[in-house]
Short mmCIF file of C-alpha atoms in Angstrom, two decimals:
data_model
loop_
_atom_site.label_atom_id
_atom_site.label_comp_id
_atom_site.label_asym_id
_atom_site.label_seq_id
_atom_site.Cartn_x
_atom_site.Cartn_y
_atom_site.Cartn_z
CA MET A 390 60.94 35.14 9.93
CA THR A 391 57.55 34.07 11.23
CA PHE A 392 57.59 35.60 14.71
CA GLY A 393 59.66 38.72 14.03
CA HIS A 394 57.95 40.49 11.11
CA PRO A 395 54.84 42.36 12.33
CA ILE A 396 54.75 44.45 9.15
CA ALA A 397 51.09 43.58 8.58
CA LEU A 398 50.23 45.52 11.75
CA PHE A 399 51.93 48.78 10.70
CA PRO A 400 48.81 50.35 9.14
CA ALA A 401 46.80 49.72 12.30
CA ILE A 402 49.67 50.97 14.46
CA GLY A 403 49.80 54.21 12.48
CA ALA A 404 46.05 54.64 12.54
CA VAL A 405 45.04 53.93 16.14
CA LEU A 406 48.09 53.28 18.34
CA LEU A 407 50.90 55.73 17.53
CA GLY A 408 49.08 58.03 15.15
CA GLY A 409 50.39 59.59 12.00
CA GLY A 410 48.49 57.36 9.60
CA PRO A 411 50.22 56.47 6.32
CA ILE A 412 53.29 58.51 7.19
CA THR A 413 53.92 56.43 10.31
CA THR A 414 53.30 53.23 8.34
CA GLY A 415 55.86 54.25 5.73
CA ALA A 416 58.41 55.38 8.32
CA LEU A 417 58.19 52.10 10.24
CA THR A 418 58.50 50.04 7.06
CA ALA A 419 61.46 52.07 5.80
CA SER A 420 63.27 51.74 9.14
CA ILE A 421 63.84 48.02 8.56
CA ALA A 422 65.45 48.66 5.18
CA ALA A 423 67.50 51.53 6.61
CA GLY A 424 68.96 49.26 9.28
CA ALA A 425 69.81 46.59 6.70
CA PHE A 426 71.48 49.19 4.49
CA ALA A 427 73.50 50.58 7.39
CA SER A 428 74.78 47.13 8.34
CA SER A 429 75.74 46.41 4.72
CA LEU A 430 78.13 49.36 4.86
CA VAL A 431 80.23 47.44 7.38
CA SER A 432 79.90 44.06 5.69
CA GLY A 433 83.69 43.87 5.32
CA PRO A 434 84.48 43.68 9.06
CA ILE A 435 81.44 41.44 9.49
CA GLY A 436 82.78 38.99 6.93
CA ARG A 437 86.17 38.83 8.65
CA TYR A 438 84.58 37.49 11.83
CA ARG A 439 85.46 33.81 11.61
CA TRP A 440 82.95 32.39 14.08
CA HIS A 441 79.98 32.12 11.75
CA GLY A 442 77.95 29.86 14.02
CA ILE A 443 78.19 32.28 16.93
CA GLY A 444 77.56 35.16 14.55
CA ILE A 445 74.29 33.65 13.37
CA GLN A 446 73.17 32.87 16.92
CA ARG A 447 73.90 36.32 18.30
CA SER A 448 72.49 38.24 15.36
CA ILE A 449 69.21 36.31 15.48
CA GLN A 450 68.95 36.79 19.21
CA VAL A 451 69.57 40.53 18.77
CA PHE A 452 66.83 40.47 16.14
CA GLY A 453 64.47 38.80 18.62
CA MET A 454 65.32 41.19 21.46
CA ALA A 455 64.81 44.24 19.23
CA THR A 456 61.45 42.83 18.12
CA ALA A 457 60.43 42.37 21.76
CA VAL A 458 61.49 45.95 22.57
CA PHE A 459 59.38 47.12 19.65
CA GLY A 460 56.45 45.36 21.29
CA LEU A 461 57.20 47.17 24.56
CA VAL A 462 57.23 50.50 22.71
CA LEU A 463 53.80 49.68 21.30
CA ALA A 464 52.62 48.71 24.78
CA ALA A 465 53.77 52.10 26.05
CA GLY A 466 51.75 53.70 23.29
CA ALA A 467 48.70 51.71 24.32
CA LEU A 468 49.17 53.04 27.86
CA GLY A 469 49.31 56.60 26.58
CA TRP A 470 52.96 57.36 27.35
CA PHE A 471 54.25 60.57 25.67
CA ALA A 472 50.99 60.80 23.76
CA PRO A 473 49.27 64.08 22.84
CA GLU A 474 45.71 64.77 23.90
CA ARG A 475 44.45 62.58 21.10
CA VAL A 476 46.16 60.17 18.70
CA ASP A 477 44.99 59.96 15.10
CA GLU A 478 46.29 60.57 11.59
CA SER A 479 46.84 64.25 12.34
CA HIS A 480 48.20 63.87 15.88
CA ALA A 481 51.07 61.42 16.30
CA ASN A 482 53.04 60.19 19.28
CA THR A 483 56.34 61.34 17.83
CA ALA A 484 58.57 60.16 20.68
CA LEU A 485 57.36 56.57 20.52
CA ILE A 486 57.42 56.58 16.74
CA VAL A 487 61.12 57.47 16.83
CA LEU A 488 61.80 54.73 19.37
CA ALA A 489 59.86 52.25 17.26
CA MET A 490 61.87 53.23 14.19
CA ILE A 491 65.14 52.67 16.06
CA THR A 492 64.12 49.19 17.22
CA LEU A 493 63.00 48.24 13.71
CA ALA A 494 66.28 49.51 12.28
CA VAL A 495 68.10 47.21 14.70
CA THR A 496 65.98 44.27 13.51
CA GLY A 497 66.86 45.06 9.89
CA ALA A 498 70.56 45.30 10.68
CA ALA A 499 70.60 42.08 12.71
CA ASP A 500 68.66 40.21 10.05
CA ASN A 501 71.12 41.36 7.38
CA VAL A 502 74.12 40.26 9.45
CA SER A 503 72.50 36.87 9.96
CA ALA A 504 71.83 36.64 6.20
CA ILE A 505 75.52 37.30 5.44
CA TYR A 506 76.65 34.42 7.61
CA ARG A 507 73.82 32.10 6.53
CA SER A 508 74.48 32.68 2.84
CA THR A 509 78.21 32.14 3.30
CA MET A 510 77.62 28.90 5.17
CA MET A 511 75.15 27.76 2.52
CA GLN A 512 77.65 28.29 -0.29
CA ALA A 513 80.67 26.86 1.52
CA ALA A 514 79.35 23.95 3.58
CA VAL A 515 76.72 22.33 1.35
CA PRO A 516 77.92 19.76 -1.23
CA ASP A 517 77.52 20.70 -4.88
CA THR A 518 74.92 18.00 -5.46
CA MET A 519 72.66 19.37 -2.70
CA ARG A 520 73.28 23.10 -2.93
CA GLY A 521 70.51 23.81 -5.43
CA ARG A 522 67.88 21.94 -3.42
CA LEU A 523 68.82 23.54 -0.14
CA GLN A 524 68.97 26.94 -1.80
CA GLY A 525 65.40 26.37 -2.94
CA VAL A 526 64.32 25.48 0.58
CA PHE A 527 66.18 28.55 1.85
CA MET A 528 64.28 30.80 -0.58
CA VAL A 529 60.94 29.26 0.41
CA VAL A 530 61.68 30.00 4.07
CA VAL A 531 62.81 33.57 3.33
CA ALA A 532 59.84 34.31 1.08
CA GLY A 533 57.16 32.38 2.97
CA GLY A 534 58.19 33.04 6.57
CA PRO A 535 57.07 36.69 6.68
CA ARG A 536 53.75 35.78 5.05
CA VAL A 537 53.05 33.17 7.68
CA GLY A 538 54.19 35.75 10.24
CA ALA A 539 51.58 38.18 8.94
CA LEU A 540 48.90 35.57 9.65
CA TYR A 541 50.34 34.99 13.13
CA ALA A 542 50.54 38.71 13.93
CA GLY A 543 47.09 39.52 12.63
CA THR A 544 45.43 36.63 14.43
CA LEU A 545 47.12 37.24 17.77
CA ALA A 546 46.56 41.00 17.57
CA THR A 547 42.86 40.43 16.90
CA LEU A 548 42.59 38.17 19.92
CA THR A 549 44.70 40.34 22.26
CA ALA A 550 46.26 43.71 21.39
CA LEU A 551 48.48 45.25 18.70
CA TRP A 552 51.61 45.09 20.85
CA VAL A 553 51.33 41.44 21.89
CA PRO A 554 52.55 39.72 18.67
CA SER A 555 55.83 41.63 18.61
CA LEU A 556 56.58 41.11 22.29
CA VAL A 557 55.69 37.43 22.31
CA GLY A 558 57.34 36.79 18.96
CA GLY A 559 60.62 38.39 19.99
CA LEU A 560 60.79 36.38 23.20
CA VAL A 561 59.99 33.19 21.28
CA ILE A 562 62.83 33.89 18.84
CA VAL A 563 65.39 34.39 21.62
CA ALA A 564 64.26 31.28 23.50
CA LEU A 565 64.01 29.10 20.39
CA VAL A 566 67.49 29.99 19.17
CA GLY A 567 68.94 29.26 22.61
CA VAL A 568 67.27 25.84 22.71
CA LEU A 569 68.34 24.89 19.19
CA VAL A 570 71.95 25.89 19.81
CA ARG A 571 71.96 23.96 23.08
CA LEU A 572 70.70 20.87 21.25
CA ASN A 573 73.36 21.32 18.53
CA PRO A 574 76.52 22.51 20.34
CA GLY A 575 78.67 21.92 17.26
CA PHE A 576 76.92 24.79 15.53
CA ARG A 577 78.68 27.35 17.73
CA ARG A 578 82.05 25.89 16.66
CA MET A 579 81.37 26.47 12.98
CA THR A 580 84.09 28.77 11.68
CA ARG A 581 84.86 30.34 8.35
CA SER A 582 86.23 27.00 7.20
CA ILE A 583 82.70 25.57 7.92
CA ARG A 584 84.07 22.74 10.00
CA PRO A 585 83.69 22.10 13.75
CA ARG A 586 86.79 23.53 15.39
CA SER A 587 88.86 21.04 17.39
CA ARG A 588 91.81 21.79 19.64
CA SER A 589 94.35 20.57 17.10
CA SER A 590 92.79 22.59 14.29
CA ALA A 591 92.66 25.64 16.58
CA ALA A 592 96.40 25.42 17.15
CA THR A 593 97.00 24.97 13.40
CA GLU A 594 94.82 27.97 12.54
CA ALA A 595 96.63 30.10 15.11
CA ARG A 596 99.93 29.32 13.40
CA GLU A 597 98.51 29.93 9.92
CA ASP A 598 96.77 33.22 10.72
CA ASP A 599 98.71 36.17 9.30
CA GLY A 600 97.03 38.66 11.65
CA SER A 601 94.54 40.06 9.13
CA GLY A 602 91.90 37.41 9.75
CA CYS A 603 92.87 35.41 6.65
CA ARG A 604 94.20 31.89 6.91
CA MET A 605 97.44 31.38 5.03
CA ARG A 606 98.88 28.12 3.80
CA SER A 607 102.65 27.79 3.92
CA ILE A 608 104.09 26.61 0.56
CA ARG A 609 107.51 24.99 0.56
CA PHE A 610 109.74 24.60 -2.48
CA ARG A 611 112.28 21.80 -2.69
CA VAL A 612 115.42 22.66 -4.70
CA PRO A 613 117.55 19.78 -6.03
CA ALA A 614 120.95 19.62 -4.37
CA GLN A 615 122.75 18.55 -7.57
CA GLY A 616 122.13 18.48 -11.26
CA PRO A 617 121.09 21.12 -13.75
CA ALA A 618 118.05 23.24 -13.26
CA VAL A 619 114.93 21.84 -14.84
CA ILE A 620 112.58 24.18 -16.63
CA ARG A 621 109.07 22.78 -16.67
CA PRO A 622 106.56 23.61 -19.40
CA GLY A 623 104.91 26.96 -18.75
CA SER A 624 107.79 28.35 -16.69
CA SER A 625 110.04 31.20 -17.75
CA PRO A 626 113.83 31.21 -17.46
CA ALA A 627 113.70 34.89 -16.68
CA GLY A 628 111.83 34.14 -13.50
CA ARG A 629 114.76 32.23 -11.99
CA GLY A 630 116.82 34.03 -9.39
#
């Protein structure tokens, strides 16, 4: 959230780096939402992927790599690649703007996929007595992270160049996620059941899987060998075979 949201730089990017002015600013901002919307259309297959820990790791790393590529696109704009004779509000570098929009759409899609798995894990793994508190912390991070990221991006861009915060931030995200997962190897084994997967549980889940991605529990009924049938309260005689 902090290193991967250079939204505060979009007005400057549209004014002096890629051109196009407010139109470029709006197009870059809308690209993030477009990517998130596109990924939500396939949320069903995403939800059936049982390895939630790996899903979170890979989606965040894709988010970081796309952010870094966005920084490279801005660096190409600073070098004058594909640029017209002059770049301003009336003369835009259309080719790089399109590439920037694609990379930002990928960040929106990856962030949405990560949010699906994170929200599921939050609801399923956290005890009832702690869920409200952790949900509050989660909301503070989601709401406050981009604001702190705006301070980071603006400060670093002032000291260096407009493309540096995105490139550095994306690389930091990829490296930080790799380090954290290495320090917590059990996180990659978190499955849809939100428990570390052992060899015995893996064999059990393989037997219980019905092929559609849903775990099934086998239910056995014991029928008395002798004696009359017993109708329990709530049962219907018509339902007997």
